[in-house]
JSON list of C-alpha atoms in Angstrom, two decimals:
[
{"chain": "P", "resi": 26, "resn": "MET", "atom": "CA", "xyz": [0.12, 0.21, 0.06]},
{"chain": "P", "resi": 27, "resn": "GLU", "atom": "CA", "xyz": [0.95, 3.40, -0.54]},
{"chain": "P", "resi": 28, "resn": "VAL", "atom": "CA", "xyz": [0.14, 5.17, 2.80]},
{"chain": "P", "resi": 29, "resn": "PHE", "atom": "CA", "xyz": [0.42, 9.48, 3.21]},
{"chain": "P", "resi": 30, "resn": "TYR", "atom": "CA", "xyz": [0.14, 10.22, 6.85]},
{"chain": "P", "resi": 31, "resn": "LEU", "atom": "CA", "xyz": [0.02, 13.29, 9.04]},
{"chain": "P", "resi": 32, "resn": "ARG", "atom": "CA", "xyz": [1.45, 13.94, 12.96]},
{"chain": "P", "resi": 33, "resn": "PRO", "atom": "CA", "xyz": [-1.02, 16.86, 14.56]},
{"chain": "P", "resi": 34, "resn": "THR", "atom": "CA", "xyz": [1.09, 16.92, 17.31]},
{"chain": "P", "resi": 35, "resn": "ASN", "atom": "CA", "xyz": [4.11, 17.04, 15.67]},
{"chain": "P", "resi": 36, "resn": "GLY", "atom": "CA", "xyz": [3.12, 20.42, 13.43]},
{"chain": "P", "resi": 37, "resn": "ARG", "atom": "CA", "xyz": [3.94, 22.52, 16.13]},
{"chain": "P", "resi": 38, "resn": "ALA", "atom": "CA", "xyz": [6.35, 21.11, 17.99]},
{"chain": "P", "resi": 39, "resn": "ASN", "atom": "CA", "xyz": [9.45, 23.42, 19.59]},
{"chain": "P", "resi": 40, "resn": "ASP", "atom": "CA", "xyz": [11.76, 20.79, 18.36]},
{"chain": "P", "resi": 41, "resn": "GLN", "atom": "CA", "xyz": [12.51, 21.49, 14.71]},
{"chain": "P", "resi": 42, "resn": "LEU", "atom": "CA", "xyz": [13.44, 18.17, 13.75]},
{"chain": "P", "resi": 43, "resn": "ARG", "atom": "CA", "xyz": [9.57, 17.00, 14.86]},
{"chain": "P", "resi": 44, "resn": "ARG", "atom": "CA", "xyz": [7.84, 19.71, 12.84]},
{"chain": "P", "resi": 45, "resn": "ASN", "atom": "CA", "xyz": [9.76, 18.20, 9.68]},
{"chain": "P", "resi": 46, "resn": "HIS", "atom": "CA", "xyz": [8.15, 14.98, 10.59]},
{"chain": "P", "resi": 47, "resn": "SER", "atom": "CA", "xyz": [4.64, 16.20, 10.45]},
{"chain": "P", "resi": 48, "resn": "SER", "atom": "CA", "xyz": [3.89, 14.84, 7.59]},
{"chain": "P", "resi": 49, "resn": "GLN", "atom": "CA", "xyz": [5.01, 11.72, 5.68]},
{"chain": "P", "resi": 50, "resn": "TYR", "atom": "CA", "xyz": [5.24, 8.72, 2.88]},
{"chain": "P", "resi": 51, "resn": "ILE", "atom": "CA", "xyz": [5.61, 4.70, 2.83]},
{"chain": "P", "resi": 52, "resn": "SER", "atom": "CA", "xyz": [4.98, 2.38, 1.18]},
{"chain": "P", "resi": 53, "resn": "ILE", "atom": "CA", "xyz": [4.13, -1.15, 2.57]},
{"chain": "P", "resi": 54, "resn": "PRO", "atom": "CA", "xyz": [5.57, -3.76, 1.75]},
{"chain": "P", "resi": 55, "resn": "GLY", "atom": "CA", "xyz": [9.72, -2.93, 1.75]},
{"chain": "P", "resi": 56, "resn": "TYR", "atom": "CA", "xyz": [9.54, 0.83, 3.03]},
{"chain": "P", "resi": 57, "resn": "PRO", "atom": "CA", "xyz": [8.39, 1.13, 6.76]},
{"chain": "P", "resi": 58, "resn": "TRP", "atom": "CA", "xyz": [9.81, 4.85, 7.37]},
{"chain": "P", "resi": 59, "resn": "GLU", "atom": "CA", "xyz": [12.47, 3.59, 9.68]},
{"chain": "P", "resi": 60, "resn": "LYS", "atom": "CA", "xyz": [14.04, 2.52, 6.12]},
{"chain": "P", "resi": 61, "resn": "LEU", "atom": "CA", "xyz": [13.23, 5.59, 3.84]},
{"chain": "P", "resi": 62, "resn": "ARG", "atom": "CA", "xyz": [14.43, 7.57, 7.02]},
{"chain": "P", "resi": 63, "resn": "LYS", "atom": "CA", "xyz": [17.66, 5.93, 7.08]},
{"chain": "P", "resi": 64, "resn": "GLU", "atom": "CA", "xyz": [17.72, 6.07, 3.85]},
{"chain": "P", "resi": 65, "resn": "THR", "atom": "CA", "xyz": [15.91, 9.35, 2.01]},
{"chain": "P", "resi": 66, "resn": "PRO", "atom": "CA", "xyz": [16.63, 11.81, 4.92]},
{"chain": "P", "resi": 67, "resn": "GLY", "atom": "CA", "xyz": [13.86, 14.16, 4.37]},
{"chain": "P", "resi": 68, "resn": "GLU", "atom": "CA", "xyz": [12.64, 12.71, 0.98]},
{"chain": "P", "resi": 69, "resn": "TYR", "atom": "CA", "xyz": [9.96, 11.21, 1.36]},
{"chain": "P", "resi": 70, "resn": "GLU", "atom": "CA", "xyz": [8.84, 14.13, 5.08]},
{"chain": "P", "resi": 71, "resn": "ALA", "atom": "CA", "xyz": [7.95, 17.35, 5.06]},
{"chain": "P", "resi": 72, "resn": "TYR", "atom": "CA", "xyz": [7.08, 19.99, 7.25]},
{"chain": "P", "resi": 73, "resn": "VAL", "atom": "CA", "xyz": [3.35, 21.01, 7.27]},
{"chain": "P", "resi": 74, "resn": "ASP", "atom": "CA", "xyz": [1.32, 23.70, 10.44]},
{"chain": "P", "resi": 75, "resn": "LEU", "atom": "CA", "xyz": [-0.49, 21.79, 11.67]},
{"chain": "P", "resi": 76, "resn": "VAL", "atom": "CA", "xyz": [-2.88, 21.73, 14.99]},
{"chain": "P", "resi": 77, "resn": "PRO", "atom": "CA", "xyz": [-4.03, 18.47, 16.59]},
{"chain": "P", "resi": 78, "resn": "ALA", "atom": "CA", "xyz": [-7.80, 18.64, 17.63]},
{"chain": "P", "resi": 79, "resn": "GLU", "atom": "CA", "xyz": [-8.68, 21.23, 14.63]},
{"chain": "P", "resi": 80, "resn": "TRP", "atom": "CA", "xyz": [-10.39, 19.76, 10.95]},
{"chain": "P", "resi": 81, "resn": "THR", "atom": "CA", "xyz": [-7.27, 19.29, 7.61]},
{"chain": "P", "resi": 82, "resn": "GLY", "atom": "CA", "xyz": [-8.35, 19.20, 5.37]},
{"chain": "P", "resi": 83, "resn": "ILE", "atom": "CA", "xyz": [-6.60, 16.62, 3.21]},
{"chain": "P", "resi": 84, "resn": "LYS", "atom": "CA", "xyz": [-5.95, 16.66, -1.35]},
{"chain": "P", "resi": 85, "resn": "ILE", "atom": "CA", "xyz": [-4.00, 13.54, -2.42]},
{"chain": "P", "resi": 86, "resn": "VAL", "atom": "CA", "xyz": [-3.60, 13.65, -6.44]},
{"chain": "P", "resi": 87, "resn": "VAL", "atom": "CA", "xyz": [-2.21, 10.77, -8.56]},
{"chain": "P", "resi": 88, "resn": "LYS", "atom": "CA", "xyz": [-0.77, 10.50, -11.99]},
{"chain": "P", "resi": 89, "resn": "ASP", "atom": "CA", "xyz": [0.81, 8.01, -13.05]},
{"chain": "P", "resi": 90, "resn": "GLU", "atom": "CA", "xyz": [4.56, 7.50, -10.57]},
{"chain": "P", "resi": 91, "resn": "THR", "atom": "CA", "xyz": [3.68, 10.85, -8.68]},
{"chain": "P", "resi": 92, "resn": "ALA", "atom": "CA", "xyz": [1.73, 11.66, -5.92]},
{"chain": "P", "resi": 93, "resn": "ARG", "atom": "CA", "xyz": [1.14, 15.51, -4.41]},
{"chain": "P", "resi": 94, "resn": "LEU", "atom": "CA", "xyz": [-0.34, 15.81, -0.82]},
{"chain": "P", "resi": 95, "resn": "TYR", "atom": "CA", "xyz": [-2.13, 19.12, -0.38]},
{"chain": "P", "resi": 96, "resn": "VAL", "atom": "CA", "xyz": [-3.11, 19.77, 3.21]},
{"chain": "P", "resi": 97, "resn": "ASN", "atom": "CA", "xyz": [-6.06, 22.56, 4.39]},
{"chain": "P", "resi": 98, "resn": "ASP", "atom": "CA", "xyz": [-6.55, 24.17, 0.72]},
{"chain": "P", "resi": 99, "resn": "ALA", "atom": "CA", "xyz": [-3.03, 24.77, -0.36]},
{"chain": "P", "resi": 100, "resn": "SER", "atom": "CA", "xyz": [-2.42, 25.81, -3.55]},
{"chain": "P", "resi": 101, "resn": "GLN", "atom": "CA", "xyz": [1.09, 23.70, -3.40]},
{"chain": "P", "resi": 102, "resn": "PRO", "atom": "CA", "xyz": [2.17, 21.03, -2.54]},
{"chain": "P", "resi": 103, "resn": "THR", "atom": "CA", "xyz": [3.21, 19.65, 0.73]},
{"chain": "P", "resi": 104, "resn": "LEU", "atom": "CA", "xyz": [4.75, 16.32, 0.41]},
{"chain": "P", "resi": 105, "resn": "ILE", "atom": "CA", "xyz": [5.72, 15.76, -3.31]},
{"chain": "P", "resi": 106, "resn": "VAL", "atom": "CA", "xyz": [6.52, 11.84, -4.19]},
{"chain": "P", "resi": 107, "resn": "ASN", "atom": "CA", "xyz": [7.86, 11.38, -7.41]},
{"chain": "P", "resi": 108, "resn": "HIS", "atom": "CA", "xyz": [8.43, 7.66, -7.66]},
{"chain": "P", "resi": 109, "resn": "LEU", "atom": "CA", "xyz": [6.21, 5.60, -5.84]},
{"chain": "P", "resi": 110, "resn": "LYS", "atom": "CA", "xyz": [7.10, 2.27, -4.84]},
{"chain": "P", "resi": 111, "resn": "GLN", "atom": "CA", "xyz": [4.82, -0.05, -5.59]},
{"chain": "P", "resi": 112, "resn": "GLY", "atom": "CA", "xyz": [4.74, 1.99, -9.34]},
{"chain": "P", "resi": 113, "resn": "LYS", "atom": "CA", "xyz": [2.19, 3.12, -11.73]},
{"chain": "P", "resi": 114, "resn": "ASP", "atom": "CA", "xyz": [0.23, 0.16, -12.42]},
{"chain": "P", "resi": 115, "resn": "MET", "atom": "CA", "xyz": [-0.97, -0.45, -8.92]},
{"chain": "P", "resi": 116, "resn": "ARG", "atom": "CA", "xyz": [-4.57, -0.73, -8.37]},
{"chain": "P", "resi": 117, "resn": "GLY", "atom": "CA", "xyz": [-7.23, -1.82, -5.05]},
{"chain": "P", "resi": 118, "resn": "SER", "atom": "CA", "xyz": [-9.28, 0.60, -2.43]},
{"chain": "P", "resi": 119, "resn": "ILE", "atom": "CA", "xyz": [-8.33, 3.66, 0.01]},
{"chain": "P", "resi": 120, "resn": "GLY", "atom": "CA", "xyz": [-8.24, 3.62, 3.00]},
{"chain": "P", "resi": 121, "resn": "LEU", "atom": "CA", "xyz": [-8.30, 5.81, 5.92]},
{"chain": "P", "resi": 122, "resn": "TRP", "atom": "CA", "xyz": [-6.66, 4.78, 9.06]},
{"chain": "P", "resi": 123, "resn": "ILE", "atom": "CA", "xyz": [-5.70, 6.67, 12.76]},
{"chain": "P", "resi": 124, "resn": "GLY", "atom": "CA", "xyz": [-2.81, 4.85, 14.80]},
{"chain": "P", "resi": 125, "resn": "PRO", "atom": "CA", "xyz": [-3.31, 3.37, 17.78]},
{"chain": "P", "resi": 126, "resn": "GLY", "atom": "CA", "xyz": [-4.93, 5.57, 20.85]},
{"chain": "P", "resi": 127, "resn": "ILE", "atom": "CA", "xyz": [-6.13, 8.39, 18.36]},
{"chain": "P", "resi": 128, "resn": "LEU", "atom": "CA", "xyz": [-9.21, 9.68, 18.38]},
{"chain": "P", "resi": 129, "resn": "GLY", "atom": "CA", "xyz": [-9.92, 10.72, 14.30]},
{"chain": "P", "resi": 130, "resn": "HIS", "atom": "CA", "xyz": [-12.66, 11.36, 12.38]},
{"chain": "P", "resi": 131, "resn": "PHE", "atom": "CA", "xyz": [-13.09, 11.79, 9.00]},
{"chain": "P", "resi": 132, "resn": "THR", "atom": "CA", "xyz": [-16.05, 14.44, 7.07]},
{"chain": "P", "resi": 133, "resn": "ASP", "atom": "CA", "xyz": [-16.52, 15.28, 3.23]},
{"chain": "P", "resi": 134, "resn": "ILE", "atom": "CA", "xyz": [-14.93, 11.91, 1.72]},
{"chain": "P", "resi": 135, "resn": "LYS", "atom": "CA", "xyz": [-14.90, 12.18, -2.36]},
{"chain": "P", "resi": 136, "resn": "VAL", "atom": "CA", "xyz": [-12.86, 10.65, -4.80]},
{"chain": "P", "resi": 137, "resn": "THR", "atom": "CA", "xyz": [-12.31, 11.52, -8.27]},
{"chain": "P", "resi": 138, "resn": "LYS", "atom": "CA", "xyz": [-11.20, 10.12, -11.06]},
{"chain": "P", "resi": 139, "resn": "GLU", "atom": "CA", "xyz": [-9.59, 12.27, -14.38]},
{"chain": "P", "resi": 140, "resn": "ASP", "atom": "CA", "xyz": [-9.28, 11.07, -17.25]}
]
């Protein structure tokens, strides 16, 4: 699976390195965050201003092997992944997930396929 995830408590942390880990891409199997962070530091993570317990708008645009993550109606992507690890011919489902012990809500979900 190809995964984008957000860490809301990192968005306004006082530690800059922790802030830089507020958005992240991983790909399972084969590319967990630990491996990507070690082998390609900073390439699959980026800062984004997040506030815990506030609504966060997310848009993900995928075209061929490139995915762009947009947060809170930003005109520019927060994170760009130029080579999705599963490849451009991947098929499957879309899932929404939150970590253990975390409370999360989802609303107004839209999936659009462009020609």
